[in-house]
CSV table of C-alpha atoms in Angstrom, one decimal:
chain,number,residue,atom,x,y,z
A,201,SER,CA,-21.2,-10.0,10.4
A,202,GLN,CA,-19.2,-6.9,9.9
A,203,GLN,CA,-19.0,-4.5,12.6
A,204,GLY,CA,-17.3,-1.6,11.2
A,205,GLU,CA,-18.3,0.5,8.3
A,206,GLU,CA,-15.4,2.6,6.6
A,207,ASP,CA,-16.3,5.8,4.7
A,208,PRO,CA,-15.6,6.8,2.0
A,209,GLN,CA,-15.3,3.5,0.0
A,210,ALA,CA,-13.0,4.9,-2.2
A,211,LEU,CA,-10.6,8.0,-2.1
A,212,SER,CA,-8.3,9.5,-4.6
A,213,ILE,CA,-6.0,12.3,-3.9
A,214,GLN,CA,-2.7,13.9,-5.2
A,215,GLU,CA,0.5,13.5,-3.5
A,216,GLY,CA,1.1,15.9,-0.6
A,217,GLU,CA,-2.7,15.9,0.2
A,218,ASN,CA,-4.1,14.7,3.4
A,219,ALA,CA,-6.5,11.8,3.4
A,220,THR,CA,-9.1,11.2,6.1
A,221,MET,CA,-10.9,7.9,6.2
A,222,ASN,CA,-13.8,7.2,8.9
A,223,CYS,CA,-15.0,4.2,10.5
A,224,SER,CA,-18.3,3.6,12.4
A,225,TYR,CA,-19.1,0.5,14.6
A,226,LYS,CA,-22.1,-0.9,16.4
A,227,THR,CA,-21.3,-2.1,19.6
A,228,SER,CA,-19.0,-1.2,22.8
A,229,ILE,CA,-15.3,-2.2,22.0
A,230,ASN,CA,-11.9,-2.8,24.0
A,231,ASN,CA,-9.9,-1.3,21.3
A,232,LEU,CA,-10.0,-0.4,17.6
A,233,GLN,CA,-7.3,-1.0,15.2
A,234,TRP,CA,-6.4,0.2,11.6
A,235,TYR,CA,-4.7,-2.0,9.0
A,236,ARG,CA,-3.4,-1.3,5.7
A,237,GLN,CA,-3.3,-3.9,2.7
A,238,ASN,CA,-1.4,-3.3,-0.5
A,239,SER,CA,-2.9,-5.1,-3.7
A,240,GLY,CA,-2.3,-8.9,-3.5
A,241,ARG,CA,-0.7,-8.9,-0.1
A,242,GLY,CA,-1.5,-9.4,3.5
A,243,LEU,CA,-2.6,-6.9,6.1
A,244,VAL,CA,-0.4,-4.8,8.0
A,245,HIS,CA,-1.1,-3.2,11.3
A,246,LEU,CA,-0.7,0.6,11.7
A,247,ILE,CA,-2.0,1.5,14.9
A,248,LEU,CA,-4.2,0.6,17.8
A,249,ILE,CA,-6.3,2.9,20.1
A,250,ARG,CA,-8.1,1.7,23.1
A,251,SER,CA,-11.5,2.4,24.2
A,252,ASN,CA,-10.3,5.0,27.1
A,253,GLU,CA,-8.2,6.8,24.4
A,254,ARG,CA,-9.2,9.8,22.3
A,255,GLU,CA,-6.4,10.3,20.0
A,256,LYS,CA,-3.0,8.5,18.8
A,257,HIS,CA,-0.3,9.5,16.6
A,258,SER,CA,2.2,7.4,14.8
A,259,GLY,CA,4.5,9.1,12.3
A,260,ARG,CA,2.2,10.7,9.5
A,261,LEU,CA,-0.7,8.7,11.0
A,262,ARG,CA,-3.2,10.4,13.3
A,263,VAL,CA,-6.2,8.3,14.7
A,264,THR,CA,-9.1,9.6,16.7
A,265,LEU,CA,-11.9,7.5,18.4
A,266,ASP,CA,-15.2,8.8,19.8
A,267,THR,CA,-16.8,6.1,21.8
A,268,SER,CA,-19.9,8.2,22.4
A,269,LYS,CA,-20.6,8.4,18.5
A,270,LYS,CA,-19.0,4.9,18.1
A,271,SER,CA,-16.7,6.2,15.2
A,272,SER,CA,-13.1,6.6,14.6
A,273,SER,CA,-11.1,8.3,11.9
A,274,LEU,CA,-7.6,7.8,10.2
A,275,LEU,CA,-5.8,10.9,9.0
A,276,ILE,CA,-2.8,10.3,6.8
A,277,THR,CA,-0.7,13.6,6.3
A,278,ALA,CA,1.3,14.7,3.3
A,279,SER,CA,0.6,11.5,1.4
A,280,ARG,CA,2.8,9.6,-1.0
A,281,ALA,CA,2.2,7.4,-3.8
A,282,ALA,CA,3.5,4.5,-1.7
A,283,ASP,CA,0.3,5.0,0.6
A,284,THR,CA,-2.0,3.7,-2.2
A,285,ALA,CA,-3.7,0.8,-0.6
A,286,SER,CA,-6.8,-0.4,1.3
A,287,TYR,CA,-7.3,0.8,4.9
A,288,PHE,CA,-9.5,-1.4,7.2
A,289,CYS,CA,-10.6,-0.7,10.7
A,290,ALA,CA,-11.1,-3.6,12.9
A,291,THR,CA,-12.8,-3.6,16.5
A,292,ASP,CA,-12.2,-5.8,19.2
A,293,ASN,CA,-15.1,-6.2,21.7
A,294,SER,CA,-14.0,-9.9,22.7
A,295,GLY,CA,-13.0,-9.0,26.2
A,296,GLY,CA,-9.6,-10.2,26.0
A,297,TYR,CA,-9.6,-12.8,23.3
A,298,ASN,CA,-8.2,-10.4,20.6
A,299,LYS,CA,-10.9,-11.3,18.1
A,300,LEU,CA,-11.2,-8.6,15.4
A,301,ILE,CA,-14.2,-7.7,13.2
A,302,PHE,CA,-13.2,-5.8,10.1
A,303,GLY,CA,-15.1,-3.3,8.0
A,304,ALA,CA,-15.2,-3.3,4.4
A,305,GLY,CA,-12.3,-0.9,4.0
A,306,THR,CA,-11.4,2.4,2.1
A,307,ARG,CA,-9.6,2.3,-1.3
A,308,LEU,CA,-7.1,5.1,-1.1
A,309,ALA,CA,-5.2,6.2,-4.6
A,310,VAL,CA,-2.6,8.7,-4.2
A,311,HIS,CA,-1.6,10.1,-7.7
A,312,PRO,CA,2.1,11.5,-8.2
B,220,GLU,CA,12.1,-12.2,12.6
B,221,ALA,CA,10.4,-14.5,9.8
B,222,GLY,CA,6.8,-13.5,9.2
B,223,VAL,CA,3.7,-15.8,8.8
B,224,ALA,CA,4.1,-18.2,5.9
B,225,GLN,CA,1.3,-19.6,3.9
B,226,SER,CA,1.3,-22.1,1.0
B,227,PRO,CA,0.2,-22.4,-1.7
B,228,ARG,CA,-0.1,-18.7,-2.7
B,229,TYR,CA,-2.6,-19.6,-5.5
B,230,LYS,CA,-5.0,-22.4,-6.0
B,231,ILE,CA,-7.5,-23.2,-8.9
B,232,ILE,CA,-9.9,-26.2,-8.6
B,233,GLU,CA,-13.2,-27.2,-9.7
B,234,LYS,CA,-16.4,-27.1,-7.6
B,235,ARG,CA,-17.0,-30.1,-5.4
B,236,GLN,CA,-13.3,-30.8,-5.1
B,237,SER,CA,-11.3,-30.4,-1.8
B,238,VAL,CA,-8.4,-28.3,-1.3
B,239,ALA,CA,-6.2,-27.4,1.9
B,240,PHE,CA,-4.1,-24.4,3.2
B,241,TRP,CA,-1.2,-24.5,5.3
B,242,CYS,CA,0.1,-21.8,7.6
B,243,ASN,CA,3.2,-21.4,9.6
B,244,PRO,CA,2.8,-18.6,12.3
B,245,ILE,CA,5.5,-16.5,13.7
B,246,SER,CA,7.5,-18.5,16.2
B,247,GLY,CA,6.5,-18.2,19.7
B,248,HIS,CA,2.9,-17.0,18.8
B,249,ALA,CA,0.2,-18.7,20.8
B,250,THR,CA,-2.8,-17.4,18.8
B,251,LEU,CA,-3.5,-18.4,15.2
B,252,TYR,CA,-6.4,-17.1,13.1
B,253,TRP,CA,-7.8,-18.0,9.7
B,254,TYR,CA,-10.0,-15.5,7.7
B,255,GLN,CA,-11.7,-15.5,4.4
B,256,GLN,CA,-11.5,-12.4,2.4
B,257,ILE,CA,-13.9,-12.0,-0.5
B,258,LEU,CA,-13.0,-9.5,-3.2
B,259,GLY,CA,-14.0,-6.0,-2.3
B,260,GLN,CA,-14.8,-7.0,1.5
B,261,GLY,CA,-12.9,-6.9,4.6
B,262,PRO,CA,-11.5,-10.2,6.1
B,263,LYS,CA,-14.0,-12.4,8.0
B,264,LEU,CA,-12.8,-14.5,11.0
B,265,LEU,CA,-13.3,-18.4,10.3
B,266,ILE,CA,-11.5,-19.7,13.3
B,267,GLN,CA,-9.3,-18.6,15.9
B,268,PHE,CA,-6.9,-21.0,17.8
B,269,GLN,CA,-5.1,-20.5,21.2
B,270,ASN,CA,-2.2,-22.9,21.3
B,271,ASN,CA,-4.1,-26.1,19.9
B,272,GLY,CA,-7.5,-25.4,21.2
B,273,VAL,CA,-10.2,-23.5,19.5
B,274,VAL,CA,-11.3,-20.3,20.9
B,275,ASP,CA,-13.9,-19.3,18.3
B,276,ASP,CA,-15.2,-21.0,15.1
B,277,SER,CA,-18.5,-19.4,15.3
B,278,GLN,CA,-18.4,-18.3,11.5
B,279,LEU,CA,-16.8,-21.6,10.1
B,280,PRO,CA,-19.1,-23.6,7.7
B,281,LYS,CA,-18.6,-26.7,9.4
B,282,ASP,CA,-20.3,-28.8,7.0
B,283,ARG,CA,-17.4,-28.2,4.5
B,284,PHE,CA,-14.6,-26.4,6.2
B,285,SER,CA,-12.2,-27.9,8.9
B,286,ALA,CA,-9.3,-26.7,10.7
B,287,GLU,CA,-6.7,-28.0,12.8
B,288,ARG,CA,-3.7,-26.9,14.7
B,289,LEU,CA,-1.3,-29.7,15.7
B,290,LYS,CA,1.1,-29.4,18.6
B,291,GLY,CA,0.1,-25.6,18.6
B,292,VAL,CA,2.3,-24.4,15.7
B,293,ASP,CA,1.3,-25.1,12.1
B,294,SER,CA,-2.1,-24.9,11.0
B,295,THR,CA,-4.1,-26.3,8.0
B,296,LEU,CA,-7.6,-25.1,6.8
B,297,LYS,CA,-9.5,-27.7,4.2
B,298,ILE,CA,-12.6,-27.2,2.3
B,299,GLN,CA,-14.3,-30.4,1.3
B,300,PRO,CA,-16.3,-30.0,-1.2
B,301,ALA,CA,-15.5,-26.7,-2.4
B,302,LYS,CA,-18.5,-24.4,-3.7
B,303,LEU,CA,-18.2,-21.4,-6.1
B,304,GLU,CA,-18.7,-19.0,-3.4
B,305,ASP,CA,-15.7,-20.3,-1.5
B,306,SER,CA,-13.5,-18.2,-4.1
B,307,ALA,CA,-11.8,-15.8,-2.0
B,308,VAL,CA,-8.3,-14.9,-0.4
B,309,TYR,CA,-7.5,-17.0,2.7
B,310,LEU,CA,-5.6,-15.2,5.3
B,311,CYS,CA,-3.4,-16.5,8.1
B,312,ALA,CA,-2.7,-14.5,11.0
B,313,SER,CA,-0.7,-14.9,14.4
B,314,SER,CA,-0.4,-12.9,17.5
B,315,SER,CA,1.5,-13.2,20.8
B,316,LEU,CA,-0.3,-13.2,24.3
B,317,ALA,CA,2.5,-11.2,25.5
B,318,GLY,CA,2.9,-8.8,22.7
B,319,GLY,CA,-0.3,-6.8,22.8
B,320,HIS,CA,-3.2,-7.0,20.4
B,321,GLU,CA,-1.6,-6.6,17.0
B,322,GLN,CA,-2.1,-9.4,14.5
B,323,PHE,CA,0.6,-10.3,12.0
B,324,PHE,CA,-0.9,-11.5,8.6
B,325,GLY,CA,0.6,-14.0,6.0
B,326,PRO,CA,0.3,-13.1,2.2
B,327,GLY,CA,-2.8,-15.2,1.9
B,328,THR,CA,-3.8,-18.0,-0.6
B,329,ARG,CA,-6.0,-17.0,-3.4
B,330,LEU,CA,-8.4,-19.7,-4.3
B,331,THR,CA,-10.4,-19.7,-7.3
B,332,VAL,CA,-13.4,-22.3,-7.7
B,333,LEU,CA,-14.5,-23.0,-11.1
């Protein structure tokens, strides 16, 4: 079963614009992670936010977590054509076993 | 450091045939995962190993899928017999007990069942 649901399913923007993707989940979590997948490739870890954190930054990425609403958002600022990929949120509620449940992903297209 | 290696990259088989995938995790990573990713969906965990023991195989269709991790290093995932709905990308990932929660993914094996 898939715990996380991303919104929107697809997003198309111009280079330089910001991209915001949202993730909702159902049960309490230990942490939430965001991964990127380029077409035909494996997934690459972007950022992890723990259940007791509210916001994290990494370069052009900003992740927020609202445990009361069971939701997270990923913001990519000043997007580039190279950011074109699918983005997945994954939740860990396995109590230390590092077992992830992935959402269906958001397909981001950044046009030059 | 070398990443997670998988082979083959692509495989096409007829239904009812068998197929095997191989994964070599990052050196020293104790935890190894096999995921199934159907087109347009997120990865679904099939089985998780810690060293050579199974941590979770609750979503592995055990009537046709099997996996092993000999000596706590390489792993193989087998499907026998394959069904049309097994067409997917099979991803292997590994993580370090000491390295936090990040999972490192291989490039995947794209399986097409005709």
